[in-house]
PDB file of C-alpha atoms and ligand atoms in Angstrom:
ATOM      1  CA  MET A   1       0.603  88.153 -27.294  1.00  0.00           C
ATOM      2  CA  ALA A   2       1.377  86.958 -23.725  1.00  0.00           C
ATOM      3  CA  PRO A   3       4.660  88.353 -22.344  1.00  0.00           C
ATOM      4  CA  THR A   4       7.576  85.883 -22.441  1.00  0.00           C
ATOM      5  CA  GLY A   5       8.568  85.785 -18.760  1.00  0.00           C
ATOM      6  CA  SER A   6       7.140  83.050 -16.539  1.00  0.00           C
ATOM      7  CA  LEU A   7       7.180  82.075 -12.889  1.00  0.00           C
ATOM      8  CA  THR A   8       7.142  78.697 -11.169  1.00  0.00           C
ATOM      9  CA  VAL A   9       7.210  78.684  -7.383  1.00  0.00           C
ATOM     10  CA  VAL A  10       8.555  75.478  -5.851  1.00  0.00           C
ATOM     11  CA  GLY A  11       9.280  74.106  -2.372  1.00  0.00           C
ATOM     12  CA  THR A  12      12.502  72.320  -1.483  1.00  0.00           C
ATOM     13  CA  GLY A  13      10.997  70.330   1.412  1.00  0.00           C
ATOM     14  CA  ILE A  14      12.415  70.332   4.917  1.00  0.00           C
ATOM     15  CA  GLN A  15      15.070  67.637   4.728  1.00  0.00           C
ATOM     16  CA  LEU A  16      18.018  68.523   2.583  1.00  0.00           C
ATOM     17  CA  ILE A  17      17.498  67.534  -1.099  1.00  0.00           C
ATOM     18  CA  ARG A  18      15.781  64.194  -0.324  1.00  0.00           C
ATOM     19  CA  GLN A  19      12.304  65.743  -0.031  1.00  0.00           C
ATOM     20  CA  LEU A  20      12.502  67.547  -3.346  1.00  0.00           C
ATOM     21  CA  THR A  21       9.952  66.313  -5.912  1.00  0.00           C
ATOM     22  CA  PRO A  22      11.170  65.431  -9.432  1.00  0.00           C
ATOM     23  CA  GLU A  23       8.982  68.188 -10.954  1.00  0.00           C
ATOM     24  CA  ALA A  24      10.437  70.815  -8.573  1.00  0.00           C
ATOM     25  CA  ARG A  25      13.998  69.673  -9.316  1.00  0.00           C
ATOM     26  CA  ASP A  26      13.274  69.925 -13.024  1.00  0.00           C
ATOM     27  CA  GLU A  27      12.118  73.548 -12.613  1.00  0.00           C
ATOM     28  CA  LEU A  28      15.153  74.407 -10.458  1.00  0.00           C
ATOM     29  CA  GLU A  29      17.485  73.082 -13.150  1.00  0.00           C
ATOM     30  CA  ARG A  30      15.760  74.668 -16.129  1.00  0.00           C
ATOM     31  CA  ALA A  31      15.237  78.166 -14.694  1.00  0.00           C
ATOM     32  CA  GLU A  32      17.033  81.052 -16.386  1.00  0.00           C
ATOM     33  CA  GLU A  33      16.847  82.905 -13.073  1.00  0.00           C
ATOM     34  CA  LEU A  34      16.538  80.965  -9.820  1.00  0.00           C
ATOM     35  CA  LEU A  35      15.765  82.959  -6.676  1.00  0.00           C
ATOM     36  CA  TYR A  36      15.599  81.119  -3.394  1.00  0.00           C
ATOM     37  CA  VAL A  37      15.098  81.301   0.360  1.00  0.00           C
ATOM     38  CA  ALA A  38      17.038  78.450   1.990  1.00  0.00           C
ATOM     39  CA  ALA A  39      16.758  77.352   5.624  1.00  0.00           C
ATOM     40  CA  ASP A  40      20.229  75.873   5.542  1.00  0.00           C
ATOM     41  CA  PRO A  41      23.600  76.873   3.977  1.00  0.00           C
ATOM     42  CA  ALA A  42      24.053  73.344   2.573  1.00  0.00           C
ATOM     43  CA  MET A  43      20.855  73.782   0.559  1.00  0.00           C
ATOM     44  CA  ALA A  44      22.171  77.092  -0.804  1.00  0.00           C
ATOM     45  CA  THR A  45      25.417  75.393  -1.891  1.00  0.00           C
ATOM     46  CA  TRP A  46      23.517  72.556  -3.528  1.00  0.00           C
ATOM     47  CA  LEU A  47      21.239  74.960  -5.435  1.00  0.00           C
ATOM     48  CA  ALA A  48      24.227  76.974  -6.676  1.00  0.00           C
ATOM     49  CA  GLU A  49      25.798  73.764  -8.028  1.00  0.00           C
ATOM     50  CA  LEU A  50      22.535  72.642  -9.632  1.00  0.00           C
ATOM     51  CA  ASN A  51      21.952  75.957 -11.392  1.00  0.00           C
ATOM     52  CA  PRO A  52      24.645  78.661 -11.742  1.00  0.00           C
ATOM     53  CA  ALA A  53      21.836  81.229 -12.151  1.00  0.00           C
ATOM     54  CA  ALA A  54      20.784  80.656  -8.514  1.00  0.00           C
ATOM     55  CA  ARG A  55      20.578  83.771  -6.333  1.00  0.00           C
ATOM     56  CA  SER A  56      19.688  83.864  -2.635  1.00  0.00           C
ATOM     57  CA  LEU A  57      17.003  86.165  -1.237  1.00  0.00           C
ATOM     58  CA  ASN A  58      18.096  85.461   2.356  1.00  0.00           C
ATOM     59  CA  SER A  59      20.059  88.728   2.601  1.00  0.00           C
ATOM     60  CA  LEU A  60      16.727  90.589   2.553  1.00  0.00           C
ATOM     61  CA  TYR A  61      16.145  89.358   6.127  1.00  0.00           C
ATOM     62  CA  ARG A  62      17.516  92.250   8.236  1.00  0.00           C
ATOM     63  CA  THR A  63      17.181  92.548  11.995  1.00  0.00           C
ATOM     64  CA  GLY A  64      14.437  94.946  13.100  1.00  0.00           C
ATOM     65  CA  VAL A  65      12.860  95.258   9.631  1.00  0.00           C
ATOM     66  CA  PRO A  66       9.108  94.442   9.521  1.00  0.00           C
ATOM     67  CA  ARG A  67       8.565  91.045   7.945  1.00  0.00           C
ATOM     68  CA  SER A  68       5.837  92.529   5.721  1.00  0.00           C
ATOM     69  CA  LEU A  69       8.447  94.852   4.142  1.00  0.00           C
ATOM     70  CA  ILE A  70      10.945  92.013   3.655  1.00  0.00           C
ATOM     71  CA  TYR A  71       8.259  89.939   1.907  1.00  0.00           C
ATOM     72  CA  ALA A  72       7.304  92.855  -0.365  1.00  0.00           C
ATOM     73  CA  GLU A  73      10.980  93.208  -1.349  1.00  0.00           C
ATOM     74  CA  MET A  74      11.151  89.484  -2.180  1.00  0.00           C
ATOM     75  CA  VAL A  75       8.086  89.793  -4.412  1.00  0.00           C
ATOM     76  CA  GLU A  76       9.669  92.754  -6.204  1.00  0.00           C
ATOM     77  CA  GLU A  77      12.927  90.808  -6.818  1.00  0.00           C
ATOM     78  CA  ILE A  78      10.994  87.856  -8.229  1.00  0.00           C
ATOM     79  CA  LEU A  79       8.723  90.016 -10.402  1.00  0.00           C
ATOM     80  CA  ALA A  80      11.668  92.034 -11.739  1.00  0.00           C
ATOM     81  CA  ALA A  81      13.185  88.788 -13.075  1.00  0.00           C
ATOM     82  CA  VAL A  82       9.871  87.748 -14.661  1.00  0.00           C
ATOM     83  CA  ARG A  83       9.500  91.188 -16.277  1.00  0.00           C
ATOM     84  CA  ARG A  84      12.998  90.804 -17.801  1.00  0.00           C
ATOM     85  CA  GLY A  85      11.429  87.968 -19.802  1.00  0.00           C
ATOM     86  CA  SER A  86      13.197  85.126 -17.959  1.00  0.00           C
ATOM     87  CA  ARG A  87      11.903  81.699 -17.117  1.00  0.00           C
ATOM     88  CA  VAL A  88      11.977  82.243 -13.343  1.00  0.00           C
ATOM     89  CA  CYS A  89      11.890  79.702 -10.547  1.00  0.00           C
ATOM     90  CA  ALA A  90      11.360  80.963  -6.984  1.00  0.00           C
ATOM     91  CA  ALA A  91      12.211  78.342  -4.365  1.00  0.00           C
ATOM     92  CA  PHE A  92      11.208  78.393  -0.700  1.00  0.00           C
ATOM     93  CA  TYR A  93      11.986  75.729   1.884  1.00  0.00           C
ATOM     94  CA  GLY A  94       9.157  73.427   2.936  1.00  0.00           C
ATOM     95  CA  HIS A  95       5.940  73.838   0.944  1.00  0.00           C
ATOM     96  CA  PRO A  96       6.112  77.182  -0.882  1.00  0.00           C
ATOM     97  CA  GLY A  97       2.478  77.965  -0.149  1.00  0.00           C
ATOM     98  CA  VAL A  98       2.423  77.085   3.558  1.00  0.00           C
ATOM     99  CA  PHE A  99       3.021  80.072   5.850  1.00  0.00           C
ATOM    100  CA  VAL A 100       4.884  81.911   3.077  1.00  0.00           C
ATOM    101  CA  THR A 101       3.473  85.300   2.061  1.00  0.00           C
ATOM    102  CA  PRO A 102       5.761  86.318  -0.856  1.00  0.00           C
ATOM    103  CA  SER A 103       5.231  83.095  -2.830  1.00  0.00           C
ATOM    104  CA  HIS A 104       1.461  83.552  -3.122  1.00  0.00           C
ATOM    105  CA  GLU A 105       1.816  87.278  -3.731  1.00  0.00           C
ATOM    106  CA  ALA A 106       4.394  86.759  -6.514  1.00  0.00           C
ATOM    107  CA  VAL A 107       2.092  84.286  -8.312  1.00  0.00           C
ATOM    108  CA  ARG A 108      -0.880  86.667  -7.951  1.00  0.00           C
ATOM    109  CA  MET A 109       1.070  89.669  -9.247  1.00  0.00           C
ATOM    110  CA  ALA A 110       2.685  87.796 -12.139  1.00  0.00           C
ATOM    111  CA  ARG A 111      -0.728  86.545 -13.295  1.00  0.00           C
ATOM    112  CA  ALA A 112      -2.237  90.023 -12.917  1.00  0.00           C
ATOM    113  CA  GLU A 113       0.504  91.329 -15.231  1.00  0.00           C
ATOM    114  CA  GLY A 114      -0.278  88.647 -17.817  1.00  0.00           C
ATOM    115  CA  TYR A 115       2.606  86.217 -17.150  1.00  0.00           C
ATOM    116  CA  ALA A 116       2.222  82.451 -16.818  1.00  0.00           C
ATOM    117  CA  ALA A 117       2.655  81.637 -13.124  1.00  0.00           C
ATOM    118  CA  ARG A 118       2.058  78.555 -10.994  1.00  0.00           C
ATOM    119  CA  MET A 119       2.975  76.969  -7.679  1.00  0.00           C
ATOM    120  CA  LEU A 120       4.017  73.343  -7.200  1.00  0.00           C
ATOM    121  CA  PRO A 121       3.218  71.437  -3.979  1.00  0.00           C
ATOM    122  CA  ALA A 122       5.948  70.216  -1.617  1.00  0.00           C
ATOM    123  CA  ILE A 123       6.629  68.724   1.821  1.00  0.00           C
ATOM    124  CA  SER A 124       6.047  71.157   4.689  1.00  0.00           C
ATOM    125  CA  ALA A 125       7.152  71.109   8.325  1.00  0.00           C
ATOM    126  CA  GLU A 126       3.585  70.063   9.166  1.00  0.00           C
ATOM    127  CA  ASP A 127       3.901  67.001   6.915  1.00  0.00           C
ATOM    128  CA  CYS A 128       7.072  66.027   8.795  1.00  0.00           C
ATOM    129  CA  LEU A 129       5.345  66.616  12.149  1.00  0.00           C
ATOM    130  CA  ILE A 130       2.452  64.329  11.188  1.00  0.00           C
ATOM    131  CA  ALA A 131       4.897  61.547  10.298  1.00  0.00           C
ATOM    132  CA  ASP A 132       7.277  62.043  13.249  1.00  0.00           C
ATOM    133  CA  LEU A 133       4.579  62.364  15.934  1.00  0.00           C
ATOM    134  CA  GLY A 134       2.294  59.723  14.411  1.00  0.00           C
ATOM    135  CA  VAL A 135      -0.796  61.951  14.428  1.00  0.00           C
ATOM    136  CA  ASP A 136      -3.578  62.144  11.841  1.00  0.00           C
ATOM    137  CA  PRO A 137      -5.404  65.420  11.049  1.00  0.00           C
ATOM    138  CA  GLY A 138      -8.486  63.368  10.194  1.00  0.00           C
ATOM    139  CA  GLU A 139      -8.799  61.757  13.607  1.00  0.00           C
ATOM    140  CA  HIS A 140     -10.007  64.675  15.729  1.00  0.00           C
ATOM    141  CA  GLY A 141      -9.836  67.666  13.385  1.00  0.00           C
ATOM    142  CA  TRP A 142      -6.914  70.021  12.857  1.00  0.00           C
ATOM    143  CA  GLN A 143      -6.227  73.703  13.466  1.00  0.00           C
ATOM    144  CA  SER A 144      -3.119  75.446  12.218  1.00  0.00           C
ATOM    145  CA  TYR A 145      -2.168  79.006  13.243  1.00  0.00           C
ATOM    146  CA  ASP A 146       0.738  81.377  13.273  1.00  0.00           C
ATOM    147  CA  ALA A 147       1.450  81.886  17.001  1.00  0.00           C
ATOM    148  CA  THR A 148       1.495  85.699  16.833  1.00  0.00           C
ATOM    149  CA  GLU A 149      -1.683  85.822  14.704  1.00  0.00           C
ATOM    150  CA  LEU A 150      -3.435  83.571  17.199  1.00  0.00           C
ATOM    151  CA  LEU A 151      -2.559  85.917  20.056  1.00  0.00           C
ATOM    152  CA  LEU A 152      -3.135  89.245  18.322  1.00  0.00           C
ATOM    153  CA  ARG A 153      -6.448  88.353  16.710  1.00  0.00           C
ATOM    154  CA  GLY A 154      -7.748  86.187  19.561  1.00  0.00           C
ATOM    155  CA  HIS A 155      -8.735  83.271  17.314  1.00  0.00           C
ATOM    156  CA  ARG A 156     -10.928  80.758  19.127  1.00  0.00           C
ATOM    157  CA  LEU A 157      -9.418  77.297  19.317  1.00  0.00           C
ATOM    158  CA  ASP A 158     -11.466  74.127  19.699  1.00  0.00           C
ATOM    159  CA  PRO A 159      -9.480  72.202  22.365  1.00  0.00           C
ATOM    160  CA  THR A 160     -11.007  68.872  21.265  1.00  0.00           C
ATOM    161  CA  ALA A 161      -9.253  69.185  17.889  1.00  0.00           C
ATOM    162  CA  ALA A 162      -5.467  69.110  17.439  1.00  0.00           C
ATOM    163  CA  VAL A 163      -3.595  72.414  17.110  1.00  0.00           C
ATOM    164  CA  VAL A 164      -0.361  73.208  15.278  1.00  0.00           C
ATOM    165  CA  LEU A 165       1.261  76.537  16.109  1.00  0.00           C
ATOM    166  CA  TRP A 166       3.848  77.933  13.710  1.00  0.00           C
ATOM    167  CA  GLN A 167       6.637  80.462  14.294  1.00  0.00           C
ATOM    168  CA  VAL A 168       6.463  79.906  18.047  1.00  0.00           C
ATOM    169  CA  ASP A 169      10.128  80.926  18.254  1.00  0.00           C
ATOM    170  CA  ALA A 170       9.017  84.344  16.923  1.00  0.00           C
ATOM    171  CA  ALA A 171       5.781  84.587  18.945  1.00  0.00           C
ATOM    172  CA  GLY A 172       4.962  88.217  19.701  1.00  0.00           C
ATOM    173  CA  LYS A 173       7.185  89.694  16.970  1.00  0.00           C
ATOM    174  CA  LEU A 174       6.221  91.218  13.626  1.00  0.00           C
ATOM    175  CA  ASP A 175       9.758  92.201  12.650  1.00  0.00           C
ATOM    176  CA  TRP A 176      12.671  89.956  11.698  1.00  0.00           C
ATOM    177  CA  ASN A 177      14.557  89.421  14.916  1.00  0.00           C
ATOM    178  CA  LEU A 178      16.343  86.319  16.141  1.00  0.00           C
ATOM    179  CA  GLU A 179      16.778  87.607  19.717  1.00  0.00           C
ATOM    180  CA  PRO A 180      14.818  85.484  22.244  1.00  0.00           C
ATOM    181  CA  GLU A 181      11.626  87.217  23.399  1.00  0.00           C
ATOM    182  CA  PRO A 182      10.005  85.249  26.258  1.00  0.00           C
ATOM    183  CA  ARG A 183       6.963  87.571  26.480  1.00  0.00           C
ATOM    184  CA  GLY A 184       5.417  86.067  23.340  1.00  0.00           C
ATOM    185  CA  LEU A 185       6.013  82.507  24.537  1.00  0.00           C
ATOM    186  CA  HIS A 186       4.532  83.245  27.961  1.00  0.00           C
ATOM    187  CA  ALA A 187       1.496  84.994  26.427  1.00  0.00           C
ATOM    188  CA  LEU A 188       0.955  81.905  24.288  1.00  0.00           C
ATOM    189  CA  ALA A 189       1.038  79.659  27.369  1.00  0.00           C
ATOM    190  CA  GLU A 190      -1.506  81.899  29.128  1.00  0.00           C
ATOM    191  CA  HIS A 191      -3.750  81.789  26.055  1.00  0.00           C
ATOM    192  CA  LEU A 192      -3.635  77.977  26.030  1.00  0.00           C
ATOM    193  CA  LEU A 193      -4.131  77.710  29.806  1.00  0.00           C
ATOM    194  CA  GLU A 194      -7.581  79.274  29.357  1.00  0.00           C
ATOM    195  CA  LEU A 195      -8.593  76.173  27.373  1.00  0.00           C
ATOM    196  CA  TYR A 196      -6.458  73.286  28.617  1.00  0.00           C
ATOM    197  CA  PRO A 197      -5.568  71.975  32.095  1.00  0.00           C
ATOM    198  CA  PRO A 198      -2.111  72.995  33.427  1.00  0.00           C
ATOM    199  CA  GLU A 199      -0.819  69.409  33.191  1.00  0.00           C
ATOM    200  CA  HIS A 200      -1.700  69.159  29.471  1.00  0.00           C
ATOM    201  CA  GLU A 201       1.481  68.209  27.611  1.00  0.00           C
ATOM    202  CA  ILE A 202       2.321  70.068  24.437  1.00  0.00           C
ATOM    203  CA  VAL A 203       5.096  69.155  22.007  1.00  0.00           C
ATOM    204  CA  PHE A 204       7.845  71.492  20.826  1.00  0.00           C
ATOM    205  CA  TYR A 205       8.977  70.164  17.479  1.00  0.00           C
ATOM    206  CA  ARG A 206      11.815  70.662  15.026  1.00  0.00           C
ATOM    207  CA  ALA A 207      11.963  68.388  11.977  1.00  0.00           C
ATOM    208  CA  SER A 208      15.421  67.160  11.130  1.00  0.00           C
ATOM    209  CA  LEU A 209      17.092  68.804   8.132  1.00  0.00           C
ATOM    210  CA  TYR A 210      19.496  65.889   7.688  1.00  0.00           C
ATOM    211  CA  PRO A 211      18.823  62.182   7.126  1.00  0.00           C
ATOM    212  CA  VAL A 212      21.308  61.188   9.848  1.00  0.00           C
ATOM    213  CA  ALA A 213      19.769  63.377  12.582  1.00  0.00           C
ATOM    214  CA  SER A 214      16.594  62.729  14.584  1.00  0.00           C
ATOM    215  CA  PRO A 215      13.822  65.298  14.930  1.00  0.00           C
ATOM    216  CA  LEU A 216      13.605  67.307  18.145  1.00  0.00           C
ATOM    217  CA  ILE A 217      10.455  66.281  20.039  1.00  0.00           C
ATOM    218  CA  GLU A 218      10.183  67.890  23.470  1.00  0.00           C
ATOM    219  CA  ARG A 219       7.065  67.339  25.586  1.00  0.00           C
ATOM    220  CA  ILE A 220       6.389  70.021  28.197  1.00  0.00           C
ATOM    221  CA  ARG A 221       3.456  70.607  30.571  1.00  0.00           C
ATOM    222  CA  LEU A 222       1.604  73.830  29.822  1.00  0.00           C
ATOM    223  CA  ASP A 223       2.242  75.230  33.297  1.00  0.00           C
ATOM    224  CA  GLU A 224       6.014  74.750  32.834  1.00  0.00           C
ATOM    225  CA  ILE A 225       6.246  77.045  29.819  1.00  0.00           C
ATOM    226  CA  ALA A 226       6.323  80.126  32.054  1.00  0.00           C
ATOM    227  CA  THR A 227       9.772  78.954  33.232  1.00  0.00           C
ATOM    228  CA  LEU A 228      11.216  78.933  29.680  1.00  0.00           C
ATOM    229  CA  ASP A 229      13.060  81.885  28.135  1.00  0.00           C
ATOM    230  CA  VAL A 230      13.306  80.363  24.673  1.00  0.00           C
ATOM    231  CA  ALA A 231      10.980  78.048  22.746  1.00  0.00           C
ATOM    232  CA  PRO A 232      12.760  74.660  22.514  1.00  0.00           C
ATOM    233  CA  GLY A 233      11.459  74.227  18.941  1.00  0.00           C
ATOM    234  CA  PRO A 234       9.908  76.478  16.291  1.00  0.00           C
ATOM    235  CA  THR A 235       6.614  74.574  15.966  1.00  0.00           C
ATOM    236  CA  VAL A 236       4.216  73.395  18.666  1.00  0.00           C
ATOM    237  CA  TYR A 237       1.717  70.548  18.517  1.00  0.00           C
ATOM    238  CA  VAL A 238      -1.108  70.710  21.071  1.00  0.00           C
ATOM    239  CA  PRO A 239      -2.813  67.308  21.396  1.00  0.00           C
ATOM    240  CA  PRO A 240      -6.608  67.398  21.603  1.00  0.00           C
ATOM    241  CA  LEU A 241      -8.627  66.976  24.786  1.00  0.00           C
ATOM    242  CA  PRO A 242     -11.041  63.981  24.763  1.00  0.00           C
ATOM    243  CA  PRO A 243     -13.774  64.341  22.113  1.00  0.00           C
ATOM    244  CA  ARG A 244     -17.288  65.537  22.936  1.00  0.00           C
ATOM    245  CA  PRO A 245     -19.924  62.770  22.850  1.00  0.00           C
ATOM    246  CA  ALA A 246     -21.691  62.364  19.492  1.00  0.00           C
ATOM    247  CA  ASP A 247     -25.167  63.913  19.221  1.00  0.00           C
ATOM    248  CA  PRO A 248     -27.617  60.946  19.445  1.00  0.00           C
ATOM    249  CA  GLU A 249     -30.540  62.863  17.910  1.00  0.00           C
ATOM    250  CA  LEU A 250     -28.580  63.965  14.875  1.00  0.00           C
ATOM    251  CA  ALA A 251     -27.189  60.434  14.527  1.00  0.00           C
ATOM    252  CA  ARG A 252     -30.768  59.074  14.483  1.00  0.00           C
ATOM    253  CA  HIS A 253     -31.776  61.695  11.908  1.00  0.00           C
ATOM    254  CA  LEU A 254     -28.828  60.685   9.688  1.00  0.00           C
ATOM    255  CA  GLY A 255     -29.530  56.977  10.135  1.00  0.00           C
ATOM    256  CA  ILE A 256     -26.195  56.413  11.896  1.00  0.00           C
ATOM    257  CA  THR A 257     -25.954  53.773  14.634  1.00  0.00           C
ATOM    258  CA  LEU A 258     -23.604  54.991  17.355  1.00  0.00           C
ATOM    259  CA  SER A 259     -21.391  52.267  18.837  1.00  0.00           C
TER     260      SER A 259
HETATM  261  C1  SAM B   1       7.896  81.039   7.329  1.00  0.00           C
HETATM  262  S1  SAM B   1       7.316  79.500   7.899  1.00  0.00           S
HETATM  263  C2  SAM B   1       7.768  78.474   6.542  1.00  0.00           C
HETATM  264  C3  SAM B   1       7.070  77.144   6.554  1.00  0.00           C
HETATM  265  C4  SAM B   1       7.473  76.283   5.369  1.00  0.00           C
HETATM  266  N1  SAM B   1       7.053  76.898   4.138  1.00  0.00           N
HETATM  267  C5  SAM B   1       6.882  74.884   5.431  1.00  0.00           C
HETATM  268  O1  SAM B   1       6.211  74.488   4.475  1.00  0.00           O
HETATM  269  O2  SAM B   1       7.106  74.185   6.422  1.00  0.00           O
HETATM  270  C6  SAM B   1       8.513  79.129   9.123  1.00  0.00           C
HETATM  271  C7  SAM B   1       7.933  78.236  10.194  1.00  0.00           C
HETATM  272  O3  SAM B   1       7.827  76.908   9.706  1.00  0.00           O
HETATM  273  C8  SAM B   1       8.063  75.994  10.751  1.00  0.00           C
HETATM  274  N2  SAM B   1       9.283  75.239  10.441  1.00  0.00           N
HETATM  275  C9  SAM B   1      10.208  75.516   9.514  1.00  0.00           C
HETATM  276  N3  SAM B   1      11.190  74.594   9.540  1.00  0.00           N
HETATM  277  C10 SAM B   1      10.860  73.715  10.515  1.00  0.00           C
HETATM  278  C11 SAM B   1      11.454  72.547  11.031  1.00  0.00           C
HETATM  279  N4  SAM B   1      12.615  72.074  10.562  1.00  0.00           N
HETATM  280  N5  SAM B   1      10.821  71.904  12.019  1.00  0.00           N
HETATM  281  C12 SAM B   1       9.648  72.343  12.514  1.00  0.00           C
HETATM  282  N6  SAM B   1       9.053  73.443  12.077  1.00  0.00           N
HETATM  283  C13 SAM B   1       9.641  74.124  11.091  1.00  0.00           C
HETATM  284  C14 SAM B   1       8.268  76.819  12.015  1.00  0.00           C
HETATM  285  O4  SAM B   1       7.008  76.992  12.658  1.00  0.00           O
HETATM  286  C15 SAM B   1       8.786  78.107  11.440  1.00  0.00           C
HETATM  287  O5  SAM B   1       8.617  79.181  12.331  1.00  0.00           O
END
């Protein structure tokens, strides 16, 4: 017989409460144990009112502790609740599967131990960026990287496709640390300057958490980033350079008439 505990991982969206899907809200309410990571204290208060069994995982973030260790501790907390036989809901802000390690790992481990486990989709910061900046991933192609991963692993960007860089405010750090660290930001600018002209404008972006507030959208030339100590926003959008011309021979082969 399958063990009785179960896990549903949900996302709470970026904007407070209003971006929550009905199916996620249902899971939040019905959970016997609700563990959450909130980006905002108001969200934590709202969750506690919605379900008295709500418990924050935010205290696991400790300065100087490697993020990989913090994520492993979150997975253990979630799995311990599932193993107790509870109907568990784990809630993360944004989309729970977008740039969130412990959510995927918790689902994988729960399934490996024979428990029912699933993840529900939600609205991510990238979804908000697409709407606020009026850009379409389908227009020129789309690349999405963690800023530190991009630097450390030397991923090759295609400058004719759009780029979204995540965790730019933590670029160059693998531990949890809110202190500004300009070296990561400057290394990122140097990396981009190898591909784009110095006058290329990139966008620092912060989606609004509240319906009454506007998003932060700050456009800065690449060669001006070296003067910044702190990233003005946590996410960066790099607009594409003009597209390469279409291949006329391939177009002929495919029967496509180029305009
Ligand atoms: C650990 S990831 C979590 C992403 C989240 N799961 C999502 O779906 O958006 C944290 C990163 O998400 C991005 N992010 C989170 N909140 C944001 C916001 N309000 N505006 C812009 N980017 C945000 C930033 O790049 C931040 O460093």
